[in-house]
Amino acid sequence: MNMEDIKTMFEERTSVRRYEREPISDNALNVIYTAILNTPTSYNGQQFSVIDITDVTLKEQIYALTGQKQIKTCNRFFVFCADYNKIAKLSNEKGLKMPAVTETLDGVMVGIIDATLAMGNALIAAESCGLGSCCIGYTRTANAEELAKLLKLPQGVFVVCGLAVGVPREKPDVKPKQPRGAVIHKNKYNEDGLVDKLKYYDDIIKVYNATRSGFKTDNDWCGHILEYYKDIMGYNMLDYLRQQGFDIKS
């Protein structure tokens, strides 16, 4: 794959929600696993784990919790987790004291960042193999406690995000993204003309939603995201994190 192929892959990447029944080849799966295992992490701490779900019944159960149909139709559903259980187990075995890192916000953030980087690697690997994928954040929030039970997550582990992967049955329209000047800043955060750029993008998204193939809406970007934020306000993630051993104090 040359530079132009990589550029095209990024330009044409879309979230795929409909998949063929065709299995993922062993070669493609090995590419995805290699990408996950070679994820860059903080201090090489590798504060993440991934659950590769192939069991049909389990996928149906997760679908029942989330309502995300692509979970049951994809060939593999990867659940990316922040994980301090591994280092805690080994430190206990070696008689070493485990610092209370899970009681700090930065400890939570490091695990989330590591798991997210792993998911990004997996997504790119899947795309490079001609597969489709869809990140599903609702995996984390739909019913966090029940999902932890289903996946038998120990203390020190919590779900960050899910990734559906499979042979695509569809090629959705490419969704417009914010203009480069609203995302990439040079040397400092630059607010000059920022609102105008975002208003321009807001209008583009409204046209896209009204004219795209498949399901159409009259949503703009700003109002739609604010409604999503209202939903977020109802998620009680702090209690769930405490249940999983992350009692944040600082």
Short mmCIF file of C-alpha atoms in Angstrom, two decimals:
data_model
loop_
_atom_site.label_atom_id
_atom_site.label_comp_id
_atom_site.label_asym_id
_atom_site.label_seq_id
_atom_site.Cartn_x
_atom_site.Cartn_y
_atom_site.Cartn_z
CA MET A 1 0.00 0.00 0.00
CA ASN A 2 1.62 3.28 -1.16
CA MET A 3 1.07 6.79 0.18
CA GLU A 4 -1.74 7.55 -2.29
CA ASP A 5 -3.54 4.33 -1.33
CA ILE A 6 -3.31 5.29 2.36
CA LYS A 7 -4.56 8.83 1.65
CA THR A 8 -7.51 7.44 -0.33
CA MET A 9 -8.31 4.97 2.44
CA PHE A 10 -8.59 7.80 4.96
CA GLU A 11 -10.55 10.03 2.58
CA GLU A 12 -13.09 7.31 1.83
CA ARG A 13 -13.42 5.77 5.30
CA THR A 14 -17.02 5.46 6.49
CA SER A 15 -18.77 3.71 9.37
CA VAL A 16 -20.23 0.45 8.06
CA ARG A 17 -23.35 -0.91 9.78
CA ARG A 18 -24.37 -3.73 7.41
CA TYR A 19 -22.15 -6.76 6.85
CA GLU A 20 -22.00 -9.89 4.74
CA ARG A 21 -22.08 -13.30 6.43
CA GLU A 22 -18.63 -13.99 5.00
CA PRO A 23 -16.01 -14.62 7.73
CA ILE A 24 -12.88 -12.53 8.18
CA SER A 25 -9.83 -14.33 6.80
CA ASP A 26 -7.14 -15.56 9.18
CA ASN A 27 -4.65 -13.29 7.44
CA ALA A 28 -6.79 -10.19 7.99
CA LEU A 29 -7.42 -11.18 11.59
CA ASN A 30 -3.69 -11.56 12.18
CA VAL A 31 -3.11 -8.07 10.74
CA ILE A 32 -5.71 -6.65 13.15
CA TYR A 33 -4.24 -8.53 16.12
CA THR A 34 -0.73 -7.35 15.23
CA ALA A 35 -1.94 -3.75 15.01
CA ILE A 36 -3.58 -4.06 18.43
CA LEU A 37 -0.56 -5.67 20.07
CA ASN A 38 1.84 -3.04 18.70
CA THR A 39 -0.22 -0.09 19.98
CA PRO A 40 1.92 2.75 21.39
CA THR A 41 1.02 3.20 25.08
CA SER A 42 2.09 5.36 27.99
CA TYR A 43 5.46 4.12 29.32
CA ASN A 44 4.76 0.86 27.43
CA GLY A 45 2.37 0.13 30.31
CA GLN A 46 -0.20 -1.35 27.88
CA GLN A 47 -3.08 -0.47 30.19
CA PHE A 48 -5.69 -2.08 27.94
CA SER A 49 -7.16 -5.41 26.91
CA VAL A 50 -9.41 -6.41 24.01
CA ILE A 51 -12.22 -8.96 24.02
CA ASP A 52 -12.76 -10.46 20.56
CA ILE A 53 -16.38 -11.63 20.50
CA THR A 54 -17.42 -14.30 18.01
CA ASP A 55 -20.05 -16.13 20.08
CA VAL A 56 -23.43 -15.50 18.42
CA THR A 57 -25.42 -15.74 21.66
CA LEU A 58 -23.13 -13.25 23.41
CA LYS A 59 -23.38 -10.83 20.49
CA GLU A 60 -27.18 -11.12 20.66
CA GLN A 61 -27.06 -10.34 24.38
CA ILE A 62 -24.93 -7.25 23.81
CA TYR A 63 -27.26 -6.20 20.99
CA ALA A 64 -30.18 -6.52 23.41
CA LEU A 65 -28.41 -4.13 25.80
CA THR A 66 -27.43 -1.56 23.17
CA GLY A 67 -29.92 -1.83 20.31
CA GLN A 68 -26.98 -1.51 17.89
CA LYS A 69 -27.81 -3.99 15.11
CA GLN A 70 -24.29 -4.03 13.68
CA ILE A 71 -23.10 -5.80 16.82
CA LYS A 72 -25.04 -8.95 15.97
CA THR A 73 -24.46 -8.80 12.21
CA CYS A 74 -20.70 -8.14 12.17
CA ASN A 75 -18.31 -11.08 12.02
CA ARG A 76 -16.18 -9.93 14.96
CA PHE A 77 -17.08 -7.51 17.71
CA PHE A 78 -14.05 -6.17 19.56
CA VAL A 79 -14.54 -4.63 23.01
CA PHE A 80 -11.66 -2.36 24.05
CA CYS A 81 -11.12 -2.03 27.79
CA ALA A 82 -8.92 0.00 30.11
CA ASP A 83 -7.06 -2.59 32.19
CA TYR A 84 -5.09 -2.27 35.43
CA ASN A 85 -5.94 -5.82 36.49
CA LYS A 86 -2.92 -7.32 34.71
CA ILE A 87 -0.31 -5.15 36.42
CA ALA A 88 -2.11 -5.56 39.77
CA LYS A 89 -2.02 -9.36 39.45
CA LEU A 90 1.68 -9.46 38.60
CA SER A 91 2.68 -6.94 41.26
CA ASN A 92 0.83 -9.02 43.85
CA GLU A 93 2.59 -12.16 42.65
CA LYS A 94 5.96 -10.40 42.96
CA GLY A 95 5.16 -8.96 46.38
CA LEU A 96 5.22 -5.38 45.10
CA LYS A 97 2.88 -2.64 46.33
CA MET A 98 0.46 -1.42 43.67
CA PRO A 99 0.05 2.39 43.88
CA ALA A 100 -3.56 3.61 44.05
CA VAL A 101 -3.44 4.74 40.42
CA THR A 102 -7.06 3.66 39.87
CA GLU A 103 -8.13 6.30 42.38
CA THR A 104 -6.78 9.10 40.19
CA LEU A 105 -8.36 10.77 37.19
CA ASP A 106 -5.10 10.47 35.27
CA GLY A 107 -5.07 6.73 35.93
CA VAL A 108 -8.52 6.47 34.34
CA MET A 109 -7.46 8.70 31.44
CA VAL A 110 -4.30 6.67 30.71
CA GLY A 111 -6.34 3.47 30.45
CA ILE A 112 -8.91 5.16 28.19
CA ILE A 113 -6.20 6.62 25.95
CA ASP A 114 -4.38 3.29 25.63
CA ALA A 115 -7.59 1.42 24.77
CA THR A 116 -8.61 4.12 22.28
CA LEU A 117 -5.22 4.03 20.55
CA ALA A 118 -5.58 0.25 20.25
CA MET A 119 -9.02 0.66 18.70
CA GLY A 120 -7.66 3.20 16.21
CA ASN A 121 -4.93 0.77 15.22
CA ALA A 122 -7.48 -2.02 14.80
CA LEU A 123 -9.76 0.15 12.69
CA ILE A 124 -6.95 1.17 10.33
CA ALA A 125 -5.78 -2.44 10.08
CA ALA A 126 -9.29 -3.59 9.23
CA GLU A 127 -9.69 -0.89 6.58
CA SER A 128 -6.33 -1.80 5.03
CA CYS A 129 -7.62 -5.36 4.63
CA GLY A 130 -10.73 -4.16 2.78
CA LEU A 131 -13.02 -4.72 5.77
CA GLY A 132 -15.69 -2.41 7.12
CA SER A 133 -15.90 -1.23 10.71
CA CYS A 134 -17.99 0.87 13.08
CA CYS A 135 -16.95 2.31 16.45
CA ILE A 136 -19.77 1.93 18.99
CA GLY A 137 -19.35 4.15 22.04
CA TYR A 138 -22.82 3.14 23.25
CA THR A 139 -21.25 -0.19 24.19
CA ARG A 140 -19.77 1.63 27.17
CA THR A 141 -22.85 3.55 28.29
CA ALA A 142 -25.97 1.56 27.42
CA ASN A 143 -25.85 -0.76 30.44
CA ALA A 144 -22.32 -0.70 31.80
CA GLU A 145 -22.91 -2.89 34.84
CA GLU A 146 -24.72 -5.65 32.91
CA LEU A 147 -22.07 -5.68 30.18
CA ALA A 148 -19.35 -6.01 32.82
CA LYS A 149 -21.17 -9.10 34.11
CA LEU A 150 -21.58 -10.57 30.63
CA LEU A 151 -17.88 -10.11 29.86
CA LYS A 152 -16.80 -11.16 33.39
CA LEU A 153 -14.70 -8.03 33.81
CA PRO A 154 -12.59 -8.11 37.00
CA GLN A 155 -11.78 -5.14 39.23
CA GLY A 156 -9.47 -2.73 37.47
CA VAL A 157 -11.08 -3.23 34.04
CA PHE A 158 -13.83 -1.24 32.33
CA VAL A 159 -15.20 -0.95 28.77
CA VAL A 160 -14.06 2.05 26.74
CA CYS A 161 -15.57 1.36 23.32
CA GLY A 162 -16.66 -1.37 20.91
CA LEU A 163 -15.64 -1.95 17.29
CA ALA A 164 -17.75 -3.94 14.84
CA VAL A 165 -15.71 -5.46 11.99
CA GLY A 166 -16.75 -7.49 8.97
CA VAL A 167 -17.00 -7.75 5.20
CA PRO A 168 -19.07 -4.69 4.22
CA ARG A 169 -22.47 -5.06 2.60
CA GLU A 170 -22.81 -1.32 2.04
CA LYS A 171 -20.76 1.70 1.03
CA PRO A 172 -22.25 4.67 2.91
CA ASP A 173 -21.73 8.23 1.73
CA VAL A 174 -18.61 9.83 3.19
CA LYS A 175 -19.69 12.13 6.01
CA PRO A 176 -18.24 15.68 5.81
CA LYS A 177 -15.85 16.59 8.59
CA GLN A 178 -14.99 19.97 10.07
CA PRO A 179 -12.72 22.15 7.90
CA ARG A 180 -9.01 21.80 8.52
CA GLY A 181 -8.76 25.29 10.02
CA ALA A 182 -11.28 24.41 12.73
CA VAL A 183 -9.36 21.30 13.77
CA ILE A 184 -5.66 21.82 13.15
CA HIS A 185 -4.02 24.81 14.84
CA LYS A 186 -0.41 25.90 14.43
CA ASN A 187 1.69 26.78 17.48
CA LYS A 188 -1.35 27.97 19.47
CA TYR A 189 -5.13 27.56 19.66
CA ASN A 190 -6.48 30.03 17.12
CA GLU A 191 -10.06 31.28 17.48
CA ASP A 192 -9.86 33.78 14.60
CA GLY A 193 -12.79 33.06 12.31
CA LEU A 194 -13.58 29.85 14.23
CA VAL A 195 -17.31 30.50 14.60
CA ASP A 196 -17.66 31.29 10.88
CA LYS A 197 -15.89 28.04 9.99
CA LEU A 198 -18.20 26.10 12.30
CA LYS A 199 -21.33 27.80 10.94
CA TYR A 200 -20.18 26.86 7.44
CA TYR A 201 -19.72 23.27 8.57
CA ASP A 202 -23.10 23.29 10.33
CA ASP A 203 -24.76 24.18 7.01
CA ILE A 204 -22.82 21.50 5.13
CA ILE A 205 -23.93 18.81 7.59
CA LYS A 206 -27.56 19.90 7.27
CA VAL A 207 -27.38 19.53 3.48
CA TYR A 208 -25.60 16.19 3.82
CA ASN A 209 -28.23 14.81 6.22
CA ALA A 210 -31.04 15.93 3.91
CA THR A 211 -29.54 14.51 0.70
CA ARG A 212 -27.47 11.45 1.69
CA SER A 213 -28.47 7.99 0.52
CA GLY A 214 -30.54 5.97 2.97
CA PHE A 215 -32.07 7.53 6.09
CA LYS A 216 -32.44 11.32 5.81
CA THR A 217 -32.95 13.96 8.51
CA ASP A 218 -33.10 17.73 8.86
CA ASN A 219 -30.40 17.72 11.55
CA ASP A 220 -27.65 20.27 11.58
CA TRP A 221 -24.40 19.52 13.44
CA CYS A 222 -24.59 21.80 16.47
CA GLY A 223 -28.16 21.12 17.56
CA HIS A 224 -27.81 17.39 16.99
CA ILE A 225 -24.66 17.15 19.10
CA LEU A 226 -26.21 19.23 21.89
CA GLU A 227 -29.08 16.73 22.04
CA TYR A 228 -26.49 13.96 22.35
CA TYR A 229 -24.86 15.86 25.21
CA LYS A 230 -28.24 15.92 26.99
CA ASP A 231 -28.30 12.12 26.76
CA ILE A 232 -24.77 11.95 28.17
CA MET A 233 -25.94 13.84 31.25
CA GLY A 234 -28.06 10.81 32.15
CA TYR A 235 -25.21 8.27 32.15
CA ASN A 236 -24.02 7.40 35.65
CA MET A 237 -20.52 6.32 34.72
CA LEU A 238 -18.91 7.36 37.99
CA ASP A 239 -20.79 4.73 40.01
CA TYR A 240 -19.92 2.11 37.40
CA LEU A 241 -16.23 3.03 37.53
CA ARG A 242 -16.28 2.77 41.31
CA GLN A 243 -17.88 -0.65 41.02
CA GLN A 244 -14.98 -1.70 38.78
CA GLY A 245 -12.40 -0.48 41.29
CA PHE A 246 -11.84 3.09 40.02
CA ASP A 247 -12.71 5.22 43.06
CA ILE A 248 -11.48 8.58 41.78
CA LYS A 249 -10.19 10.87 44.52
CA SER A 250 -7.77 13.15 42.68
#
